[in-house]
Short mmCIF file of C-alpha atoms in Angstrom, two decimals:
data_model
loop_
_atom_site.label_atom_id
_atom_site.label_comp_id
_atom_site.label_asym_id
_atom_site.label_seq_id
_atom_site.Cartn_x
_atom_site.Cartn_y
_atom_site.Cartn_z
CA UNK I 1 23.68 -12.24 -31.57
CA UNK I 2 20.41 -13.84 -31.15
CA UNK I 3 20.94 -14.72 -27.68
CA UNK I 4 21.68 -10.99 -27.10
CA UNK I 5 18.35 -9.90 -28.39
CA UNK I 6 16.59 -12.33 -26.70
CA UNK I 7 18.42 -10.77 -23.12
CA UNK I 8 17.36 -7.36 -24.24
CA UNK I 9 14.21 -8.15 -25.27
CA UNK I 10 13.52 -9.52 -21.61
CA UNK I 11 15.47 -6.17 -19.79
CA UNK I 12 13.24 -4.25 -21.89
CA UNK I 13 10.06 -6.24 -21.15
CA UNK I 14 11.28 -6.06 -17.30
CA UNK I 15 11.87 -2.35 -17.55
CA UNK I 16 8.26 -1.81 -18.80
CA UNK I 17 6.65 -3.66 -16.35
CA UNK I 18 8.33 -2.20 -13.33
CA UNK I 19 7.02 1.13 -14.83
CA UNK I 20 3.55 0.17 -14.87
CA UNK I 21 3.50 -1.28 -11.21
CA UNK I 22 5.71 1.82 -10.20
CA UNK I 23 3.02 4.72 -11.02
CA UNK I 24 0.53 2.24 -9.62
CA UNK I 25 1.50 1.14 -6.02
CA UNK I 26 4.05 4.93 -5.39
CA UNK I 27 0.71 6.44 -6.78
CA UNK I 28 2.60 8.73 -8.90
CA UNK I 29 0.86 12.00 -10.13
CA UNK I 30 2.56 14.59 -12.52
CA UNK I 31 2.27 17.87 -10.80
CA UNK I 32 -0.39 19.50 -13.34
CA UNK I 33 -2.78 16.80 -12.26
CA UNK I 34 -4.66 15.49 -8.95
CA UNK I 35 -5.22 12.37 -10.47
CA UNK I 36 -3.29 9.25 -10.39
CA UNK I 37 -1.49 8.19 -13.96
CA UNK I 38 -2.65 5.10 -13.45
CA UNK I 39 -6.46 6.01 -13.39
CA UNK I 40 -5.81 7.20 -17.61
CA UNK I 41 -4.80 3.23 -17.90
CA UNK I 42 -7.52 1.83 -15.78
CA UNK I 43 -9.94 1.77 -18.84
CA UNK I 44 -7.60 -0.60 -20.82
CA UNK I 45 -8.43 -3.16 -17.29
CA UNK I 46 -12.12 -2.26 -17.98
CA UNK I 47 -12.00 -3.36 -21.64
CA UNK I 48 -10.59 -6.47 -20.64
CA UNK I 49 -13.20 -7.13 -17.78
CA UNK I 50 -15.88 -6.73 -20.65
CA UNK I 51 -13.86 -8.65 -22.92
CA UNK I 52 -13.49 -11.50 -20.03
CA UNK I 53 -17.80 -11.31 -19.47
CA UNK I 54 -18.14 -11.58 -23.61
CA UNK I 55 -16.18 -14.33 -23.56
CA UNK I 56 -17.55 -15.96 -20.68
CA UNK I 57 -14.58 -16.13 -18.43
CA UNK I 58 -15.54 -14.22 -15.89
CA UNK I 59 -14.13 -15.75 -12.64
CA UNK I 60 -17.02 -16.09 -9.97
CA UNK I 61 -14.36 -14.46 -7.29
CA UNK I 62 -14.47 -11.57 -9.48
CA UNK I 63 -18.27 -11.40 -9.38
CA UNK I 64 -18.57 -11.84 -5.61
CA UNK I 65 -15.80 -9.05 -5.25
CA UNK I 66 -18.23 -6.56 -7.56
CA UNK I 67 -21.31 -7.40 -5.45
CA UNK I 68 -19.82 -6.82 -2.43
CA UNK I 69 -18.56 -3.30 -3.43
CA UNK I 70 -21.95 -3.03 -4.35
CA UNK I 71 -23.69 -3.96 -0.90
CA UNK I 72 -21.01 -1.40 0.19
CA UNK I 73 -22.15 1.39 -2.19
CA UNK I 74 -25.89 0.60 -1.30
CA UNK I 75 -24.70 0.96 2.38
CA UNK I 76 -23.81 4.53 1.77
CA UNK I 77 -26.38 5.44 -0.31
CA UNK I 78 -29.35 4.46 2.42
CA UNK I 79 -27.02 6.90 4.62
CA UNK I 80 -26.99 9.44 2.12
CA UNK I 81 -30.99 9.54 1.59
CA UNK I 82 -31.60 9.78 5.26
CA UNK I 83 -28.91 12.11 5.86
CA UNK I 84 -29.65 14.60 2.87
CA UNK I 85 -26.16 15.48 2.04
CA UNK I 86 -22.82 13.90 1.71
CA UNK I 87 -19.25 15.18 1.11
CA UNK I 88 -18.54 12.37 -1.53
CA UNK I 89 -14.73 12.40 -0.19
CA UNK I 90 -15.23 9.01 0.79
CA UNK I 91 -17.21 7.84 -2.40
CA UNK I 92 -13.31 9.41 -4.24
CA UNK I 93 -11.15 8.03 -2.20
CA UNK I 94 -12.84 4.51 -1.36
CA UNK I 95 -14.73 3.67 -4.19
CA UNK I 96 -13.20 5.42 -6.98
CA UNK I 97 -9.84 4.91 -6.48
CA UNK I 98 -10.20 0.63 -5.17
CA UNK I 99 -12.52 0.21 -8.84
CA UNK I 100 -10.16 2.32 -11.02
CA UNK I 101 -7.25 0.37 -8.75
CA UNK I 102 -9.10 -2.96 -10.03
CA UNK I 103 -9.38 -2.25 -13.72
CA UNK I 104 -5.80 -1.19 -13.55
CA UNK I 105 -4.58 -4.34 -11.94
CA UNK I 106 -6.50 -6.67 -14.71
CA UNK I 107 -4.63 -4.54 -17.15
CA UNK I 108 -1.26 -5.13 -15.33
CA UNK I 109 -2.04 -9.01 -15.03
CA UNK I 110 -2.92 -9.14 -18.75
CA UNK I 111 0.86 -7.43 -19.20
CA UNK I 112 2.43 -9.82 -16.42
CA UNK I 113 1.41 -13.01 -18.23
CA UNK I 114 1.64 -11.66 -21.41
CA UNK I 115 5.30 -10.85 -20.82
CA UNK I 116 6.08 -13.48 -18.53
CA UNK I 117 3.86 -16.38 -18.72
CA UNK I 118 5.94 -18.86 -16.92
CA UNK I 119 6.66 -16.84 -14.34
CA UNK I 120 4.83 -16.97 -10.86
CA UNK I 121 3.95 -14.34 -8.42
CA UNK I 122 7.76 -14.50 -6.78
CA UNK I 123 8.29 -12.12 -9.60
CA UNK I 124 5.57 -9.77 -8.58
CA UNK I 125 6.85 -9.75 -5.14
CA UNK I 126 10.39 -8.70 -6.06
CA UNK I 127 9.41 -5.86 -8.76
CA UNK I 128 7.07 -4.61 -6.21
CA UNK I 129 10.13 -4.22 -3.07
CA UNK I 130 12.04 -3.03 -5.45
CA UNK I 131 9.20 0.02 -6.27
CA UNK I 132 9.31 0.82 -2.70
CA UNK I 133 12.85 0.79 -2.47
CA UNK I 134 13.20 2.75 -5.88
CA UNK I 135 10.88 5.67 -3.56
CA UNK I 136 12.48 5.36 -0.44
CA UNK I 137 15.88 6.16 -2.03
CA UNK I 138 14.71 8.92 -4.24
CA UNK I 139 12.91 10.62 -1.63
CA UNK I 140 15.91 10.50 0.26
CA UNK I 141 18.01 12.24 -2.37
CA UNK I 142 15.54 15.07 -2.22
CA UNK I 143 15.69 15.24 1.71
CA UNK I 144 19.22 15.41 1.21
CA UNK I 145 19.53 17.97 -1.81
CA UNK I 146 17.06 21.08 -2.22
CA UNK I 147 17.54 21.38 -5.30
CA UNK I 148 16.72 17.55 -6.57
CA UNK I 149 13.52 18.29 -3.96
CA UNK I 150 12.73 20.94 -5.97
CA UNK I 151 13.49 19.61 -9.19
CA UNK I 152 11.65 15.72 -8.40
CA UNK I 153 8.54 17.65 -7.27
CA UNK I 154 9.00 19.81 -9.79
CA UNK I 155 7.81 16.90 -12.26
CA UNK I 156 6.11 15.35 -10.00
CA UNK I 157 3.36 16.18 -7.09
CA UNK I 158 4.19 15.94 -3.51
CA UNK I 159 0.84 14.72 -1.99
CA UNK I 160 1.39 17.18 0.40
CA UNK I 161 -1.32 19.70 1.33
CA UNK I 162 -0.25 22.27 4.00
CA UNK I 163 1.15 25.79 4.02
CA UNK I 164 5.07 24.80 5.25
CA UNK I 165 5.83 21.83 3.33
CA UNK I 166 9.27 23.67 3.30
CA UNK I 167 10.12 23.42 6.93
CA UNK I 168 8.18 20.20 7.13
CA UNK I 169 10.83 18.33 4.74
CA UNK I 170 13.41 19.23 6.70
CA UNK I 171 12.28 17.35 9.87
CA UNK I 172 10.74 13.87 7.87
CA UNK I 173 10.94 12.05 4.49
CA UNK I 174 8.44 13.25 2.46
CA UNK I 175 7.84 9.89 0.19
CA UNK I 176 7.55 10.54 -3.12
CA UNK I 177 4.01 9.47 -4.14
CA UNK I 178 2.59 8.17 -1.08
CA UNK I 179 3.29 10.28 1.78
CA UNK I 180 3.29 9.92 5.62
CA UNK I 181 0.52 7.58 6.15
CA UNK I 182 -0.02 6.42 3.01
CA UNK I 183 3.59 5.45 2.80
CA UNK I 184 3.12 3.37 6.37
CA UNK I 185 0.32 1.30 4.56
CA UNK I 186 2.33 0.76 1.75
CA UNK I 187 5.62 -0.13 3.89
CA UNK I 188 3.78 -2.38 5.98
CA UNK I 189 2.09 -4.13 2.96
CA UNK I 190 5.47 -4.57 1.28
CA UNK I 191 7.67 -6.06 3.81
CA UNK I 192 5.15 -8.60 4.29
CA UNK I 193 5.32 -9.81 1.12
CA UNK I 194 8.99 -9.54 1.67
CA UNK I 195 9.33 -12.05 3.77
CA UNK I 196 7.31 -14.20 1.64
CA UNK I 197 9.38 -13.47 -0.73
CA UNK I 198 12.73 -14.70 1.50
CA UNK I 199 10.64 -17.41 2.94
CA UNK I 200 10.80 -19.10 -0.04
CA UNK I 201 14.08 -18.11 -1.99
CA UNK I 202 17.16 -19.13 -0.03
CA UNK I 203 20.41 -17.00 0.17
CA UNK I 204 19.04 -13.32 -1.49
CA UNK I 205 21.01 -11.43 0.64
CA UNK I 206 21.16 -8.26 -1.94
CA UNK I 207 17.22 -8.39 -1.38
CA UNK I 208 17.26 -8.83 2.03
CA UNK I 209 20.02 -5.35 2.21
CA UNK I 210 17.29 -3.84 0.25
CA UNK I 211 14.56 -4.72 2.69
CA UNK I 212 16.53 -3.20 5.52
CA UNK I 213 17.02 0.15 3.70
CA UNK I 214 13.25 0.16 3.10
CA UNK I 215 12.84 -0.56 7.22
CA UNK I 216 15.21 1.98 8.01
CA UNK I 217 13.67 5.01 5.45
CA UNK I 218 9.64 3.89 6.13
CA UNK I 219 10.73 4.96 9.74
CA UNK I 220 11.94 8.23 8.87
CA UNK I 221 9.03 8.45 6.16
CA UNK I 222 5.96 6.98 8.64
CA UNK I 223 6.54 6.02 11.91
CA UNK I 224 3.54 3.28 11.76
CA UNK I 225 5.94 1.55 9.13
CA UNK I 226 7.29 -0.19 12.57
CA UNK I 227 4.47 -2.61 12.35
CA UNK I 228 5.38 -4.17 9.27
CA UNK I 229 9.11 -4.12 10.32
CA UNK I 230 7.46 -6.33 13.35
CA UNK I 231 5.57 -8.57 10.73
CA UNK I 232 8.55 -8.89 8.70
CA UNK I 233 10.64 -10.18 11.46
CA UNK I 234 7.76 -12.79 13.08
CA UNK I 235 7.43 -13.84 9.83
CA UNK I 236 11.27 -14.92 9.40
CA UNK I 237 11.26 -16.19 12.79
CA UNK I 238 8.55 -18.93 12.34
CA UNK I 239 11.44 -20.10 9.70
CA UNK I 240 14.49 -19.54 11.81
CA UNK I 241 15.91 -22.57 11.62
CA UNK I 242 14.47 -23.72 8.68
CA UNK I 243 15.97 -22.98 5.19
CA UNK I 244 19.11 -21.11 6.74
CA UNK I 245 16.87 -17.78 7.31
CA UNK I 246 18.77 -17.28 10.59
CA UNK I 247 21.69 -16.41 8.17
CA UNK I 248 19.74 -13.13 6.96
CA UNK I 249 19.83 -12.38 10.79
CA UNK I 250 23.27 -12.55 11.04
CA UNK I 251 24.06 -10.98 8.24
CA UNK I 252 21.53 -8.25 9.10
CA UNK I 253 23.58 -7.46 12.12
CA UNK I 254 26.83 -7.00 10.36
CA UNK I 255 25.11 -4.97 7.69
CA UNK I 256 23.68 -2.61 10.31
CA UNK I 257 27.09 -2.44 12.47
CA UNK I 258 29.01 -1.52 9.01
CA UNK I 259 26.57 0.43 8.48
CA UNK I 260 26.08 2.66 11.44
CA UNK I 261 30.06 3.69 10.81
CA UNK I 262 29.52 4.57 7.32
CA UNK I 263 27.12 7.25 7.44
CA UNK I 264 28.80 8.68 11.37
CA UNK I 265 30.05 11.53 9.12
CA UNK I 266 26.21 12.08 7.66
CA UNK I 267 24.53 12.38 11.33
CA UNK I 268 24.55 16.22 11.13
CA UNK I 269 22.57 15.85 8.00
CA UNK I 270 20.45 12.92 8.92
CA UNK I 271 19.87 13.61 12.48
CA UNK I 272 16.31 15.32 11.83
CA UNK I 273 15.12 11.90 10.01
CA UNK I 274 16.91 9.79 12.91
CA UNK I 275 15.07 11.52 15.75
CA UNK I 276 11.66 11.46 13.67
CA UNK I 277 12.34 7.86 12.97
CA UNK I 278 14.13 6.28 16.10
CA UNK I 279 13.01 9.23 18.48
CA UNK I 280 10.22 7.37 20.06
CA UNK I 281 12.27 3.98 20.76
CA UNK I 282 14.80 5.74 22.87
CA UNK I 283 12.91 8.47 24.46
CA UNK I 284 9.00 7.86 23.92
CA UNK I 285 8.06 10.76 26.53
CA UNK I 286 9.43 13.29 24.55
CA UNK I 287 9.31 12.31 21.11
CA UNK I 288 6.73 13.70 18.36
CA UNK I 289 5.44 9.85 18.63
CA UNK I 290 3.77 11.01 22.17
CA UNK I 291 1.93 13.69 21.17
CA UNK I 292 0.66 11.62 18.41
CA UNK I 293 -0.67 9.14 20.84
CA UNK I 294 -1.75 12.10 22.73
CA UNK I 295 -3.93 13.32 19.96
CA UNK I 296 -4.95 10.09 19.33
CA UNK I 297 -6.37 9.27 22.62
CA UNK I 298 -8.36 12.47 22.63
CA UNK I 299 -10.36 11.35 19.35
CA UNK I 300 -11.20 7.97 20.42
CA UNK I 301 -13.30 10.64 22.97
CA UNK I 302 -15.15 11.97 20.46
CA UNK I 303 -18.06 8.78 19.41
CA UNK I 304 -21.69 9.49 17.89
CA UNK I 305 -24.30 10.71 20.10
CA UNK I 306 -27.53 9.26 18.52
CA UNK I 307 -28.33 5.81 17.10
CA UNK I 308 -28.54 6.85 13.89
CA UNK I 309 -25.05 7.67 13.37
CA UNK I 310 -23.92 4.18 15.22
CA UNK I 311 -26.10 2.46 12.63
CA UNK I 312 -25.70 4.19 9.60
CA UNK I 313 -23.41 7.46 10.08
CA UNK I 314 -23.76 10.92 9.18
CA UNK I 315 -22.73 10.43 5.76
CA UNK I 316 -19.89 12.63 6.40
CA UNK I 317 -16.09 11.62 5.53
CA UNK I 318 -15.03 15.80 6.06
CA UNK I 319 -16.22 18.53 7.25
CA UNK I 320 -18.32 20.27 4.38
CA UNK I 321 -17.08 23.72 5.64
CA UNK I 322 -13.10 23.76 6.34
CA UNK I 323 -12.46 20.51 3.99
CA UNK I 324 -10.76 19.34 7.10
CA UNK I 325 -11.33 15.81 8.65
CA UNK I 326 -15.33 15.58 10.11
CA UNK I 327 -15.01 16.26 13.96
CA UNK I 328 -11.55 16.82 13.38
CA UNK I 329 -10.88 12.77 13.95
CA UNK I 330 -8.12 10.81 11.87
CA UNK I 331 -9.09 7.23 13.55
CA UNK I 332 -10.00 4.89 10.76
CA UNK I 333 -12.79 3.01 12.18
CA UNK I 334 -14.54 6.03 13.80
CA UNK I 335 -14.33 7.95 10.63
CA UNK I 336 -16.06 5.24 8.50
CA UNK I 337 -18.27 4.92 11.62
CA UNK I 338 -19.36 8.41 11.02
CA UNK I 339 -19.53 7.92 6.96
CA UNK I 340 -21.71 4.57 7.13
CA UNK I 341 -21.79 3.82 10.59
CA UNK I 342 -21.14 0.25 12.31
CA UNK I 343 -22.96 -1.73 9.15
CA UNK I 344 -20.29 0.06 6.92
CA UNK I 345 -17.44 -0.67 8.99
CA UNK I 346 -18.90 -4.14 8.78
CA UNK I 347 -18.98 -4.59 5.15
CA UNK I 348 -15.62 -2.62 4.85
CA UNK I 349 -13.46 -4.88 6.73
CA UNK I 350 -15.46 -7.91 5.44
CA UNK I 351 -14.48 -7.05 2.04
CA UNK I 352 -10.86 -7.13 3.32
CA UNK I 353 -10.85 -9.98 4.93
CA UNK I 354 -12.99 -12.00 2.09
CA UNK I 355 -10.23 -11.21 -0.64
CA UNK I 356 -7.63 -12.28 1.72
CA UNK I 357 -9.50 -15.40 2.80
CA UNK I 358 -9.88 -15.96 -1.24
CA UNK I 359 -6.54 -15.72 -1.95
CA UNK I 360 -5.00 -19.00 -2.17
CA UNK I 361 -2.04 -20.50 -0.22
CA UNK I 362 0.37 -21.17 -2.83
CA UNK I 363 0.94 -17.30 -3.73
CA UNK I 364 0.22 -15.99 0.03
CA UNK I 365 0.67 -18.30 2.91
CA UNK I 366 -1.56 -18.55 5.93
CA UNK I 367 0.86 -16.74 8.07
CA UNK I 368 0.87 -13.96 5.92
CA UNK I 369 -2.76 -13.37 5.45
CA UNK I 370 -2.66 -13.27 9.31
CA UNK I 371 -0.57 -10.50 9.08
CA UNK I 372 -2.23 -8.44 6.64
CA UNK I 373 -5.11 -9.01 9.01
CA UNK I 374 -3.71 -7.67 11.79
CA UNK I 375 -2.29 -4.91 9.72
CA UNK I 376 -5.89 -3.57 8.95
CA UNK I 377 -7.05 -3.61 12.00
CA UNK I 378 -3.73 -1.73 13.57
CA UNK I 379 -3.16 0.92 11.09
CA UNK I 380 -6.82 1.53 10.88
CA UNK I 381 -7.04 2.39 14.43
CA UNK I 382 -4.66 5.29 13.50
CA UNK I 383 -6.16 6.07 9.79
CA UNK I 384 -8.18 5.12 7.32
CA UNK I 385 -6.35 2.10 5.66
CA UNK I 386 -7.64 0.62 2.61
CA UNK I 387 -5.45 -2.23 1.91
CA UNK I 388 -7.24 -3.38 -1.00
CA UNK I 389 -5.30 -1.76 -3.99
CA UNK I 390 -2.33 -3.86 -2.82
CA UNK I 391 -4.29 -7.04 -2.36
CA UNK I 392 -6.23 -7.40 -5.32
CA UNK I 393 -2.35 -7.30 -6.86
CA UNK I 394 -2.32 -11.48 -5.55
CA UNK I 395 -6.03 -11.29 -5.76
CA UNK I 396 -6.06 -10.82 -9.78
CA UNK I 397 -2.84 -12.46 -10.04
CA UNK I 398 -4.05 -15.60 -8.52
CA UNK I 399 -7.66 -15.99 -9.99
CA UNK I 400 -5.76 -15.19 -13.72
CA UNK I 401 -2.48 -17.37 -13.08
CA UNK I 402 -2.48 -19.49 -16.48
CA UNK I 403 0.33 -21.91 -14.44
CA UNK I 404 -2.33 -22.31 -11.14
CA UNK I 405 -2.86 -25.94 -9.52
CA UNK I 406 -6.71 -26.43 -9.25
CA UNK I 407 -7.43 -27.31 -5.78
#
């Protein structure tokens, strides 16, 4: 009897904590709010930041990350006071959302340990595939059913701003929380630590089936999700031999042959999703994935005209009069260019890249990092991609990890 308590004591603890990191990385908001649910926790993170400084156990890496935000925010406000106006879109969704995103992660790492304080970040990476999976599925259940569409956005919002949202589920997954590009970032970021994850835990085939769903609906969700699958799979292949992972390949294979027969008698109903998805491998030319490019190529035509802007940018993340993106341009770097100019875009990827370098080896490997890397620089050459929420997860989790090796 006591052993039984003890088992649902931990299913209960689990069950709690996959909530909390659920709202946080799908970015879950209830549909009578624009806010995330996790920004109403965030405060708790806050209170234990000023508890850590009271104490004096504040970690220097936390420090450094602070002041760096900081030369950031300083960056932007010299822009703003020669420019004379600003949009403050990018101060919300930069700014606001990574500090609120950090508060809430030092709440989530107080849980973590508190629940589970012999456990390392393996842990982490599993609850968090699992989130993404959790998603994936559910937004495929409302692809497939109008009525759970209607009664899952119903509860909660759809992150979707345009007029035919209606026709426009019909022809992609609309991820629940995160959608379209924000659910590429995510799927990228996820897989990566996926293979991490298999790296180092021999024979989890059920987790590796679940990593191929999550492939397989971040295509039909974002199409950009294919770098990650690419990330996934150099990552396994540095370890082919090694540790049986060419096993997972094999049995990969078989699961996508099986597969492939199983849902024949769903193509009718899946063939929108397959030609969003798959579309572009088979027939690139005439796939929505060229015009895309298309439209891409076009912006990369459209740079600032005047030194200021290079140096320092218009201070403009939208356009102050249709709401819409400033000089109608979706590229990541060239839109921060035109925020904060080439000093931002500086100190933006260097804060990146410094909580990456930071983190240490043991929770993500070297390999890995690289990936993340090359990540940032990818996806933000398509869209603004702040990867930071998702890396100060290992960030916190390593500079608070009660069971770390000093090195």
């Amino acid at each position: 009897m006591y052993r039984c308590a003890v088992i649902n004591n931990g299913v209960f603890k689990n069950i709690v904590f996959f909530i909390f990191l659920f709202i946080f990385l799908i970015n879950i908001k209830f549909f009578f709010s624009d806010l995330p649910v996790f920004y109403f926790l965030s405060p708790l993170g806050l209170i234990l930041l000023g508890k850590d400084f009271i104490l004096g156990k504040t970690y220097t890496r936390v420090v450094n990350f602070f002041l760096i935000i900081f030369v950031f925010f300083l960056v932007g406000l010299i822009s703003f006071l020669v420019n004379q106006y600003n949009d403050f879109f990018f101060f919300r969704e930069f700014f606001i959302y990574t500090l609120l995103s950090f508060f809430y992660i030092r709440f989530l790492i107080y849980i973590y340990f508190n629940f589970f304080p012999y456990e390392g970040i393996n842990k982490i990476f599993w609850l968090s595939v699992f989130c993404v999976f959790v998603q994936l599925c559910l937004s495929l259940a409302a692809f497939l059913s109008p009525s759970f569409y209607s009664f899952l956005f119903s509860i909660f919002a759809d992150n979707v701003y345009l007029d035919n949202v209606e026709s426009f589920a019909k022809m992609r997954l609309i991820a629940l929380g995160t959608p379209f590009f924000g659910s590429a970032i995510l799927n990228c970021f996820i897989l990566i630590i996926a293979a991490e994850y298999l790296m180092k835990n021999e024979r989890k085939y059920s987790f590796f089936l679940m990593v191929l769903v999550i492939m397989m609906l971040g295509l039909f969700s974002a199409r950009s999700t294919i770098f990650g699958i690419a990330c996934f799979f150099g990552l396994m292949l540095t370890q082919f031999f090694n540790k049986s992972t060419y096993k997972y390949f094999i049995f990969g294979g078989g699961v996508l042959f099986c597969g492939s027969i199983a849902i024949s008698s769903y193509l009718q109903d899946l063939e929108a999703l397959i030609k969003f998805g798959f579309g572009f491998l088979t027939d690139f030319s005439s796939s929505q994935a060229s015009d895309s490019v298309s439209d891409l190529q076009s912006m990369y035509g459209v740079l600032p005209d005047n030194i200021k802007t290079w140096l320092i940018g218009d201070s403009l993340y939208r356009d102050i009069n249709t709401g819409f993106y400033y000089k109608n341009i979706d590229v990541g770097f060239l839109r921060i260019i035109f925020v904060n100019g080439i000093i931002g875009l500086l100190v933006f990827l260097f804060i990146h890249f410094y909580v990456l370098w930071e983190i240490n080896k043991k929770y993500l490997s070297t390999l890995a990092k690289l990936c993340l890397a090359g990540i940032i620089l990818l996806l933000n050459a398509k869209g603004v991609t702040n990867l930071l929420p998702y890396l100060l997860l290992i960030y916190l989790f390593a500079i608070y990890d009660p069971n770390k090796i000093k090195v």
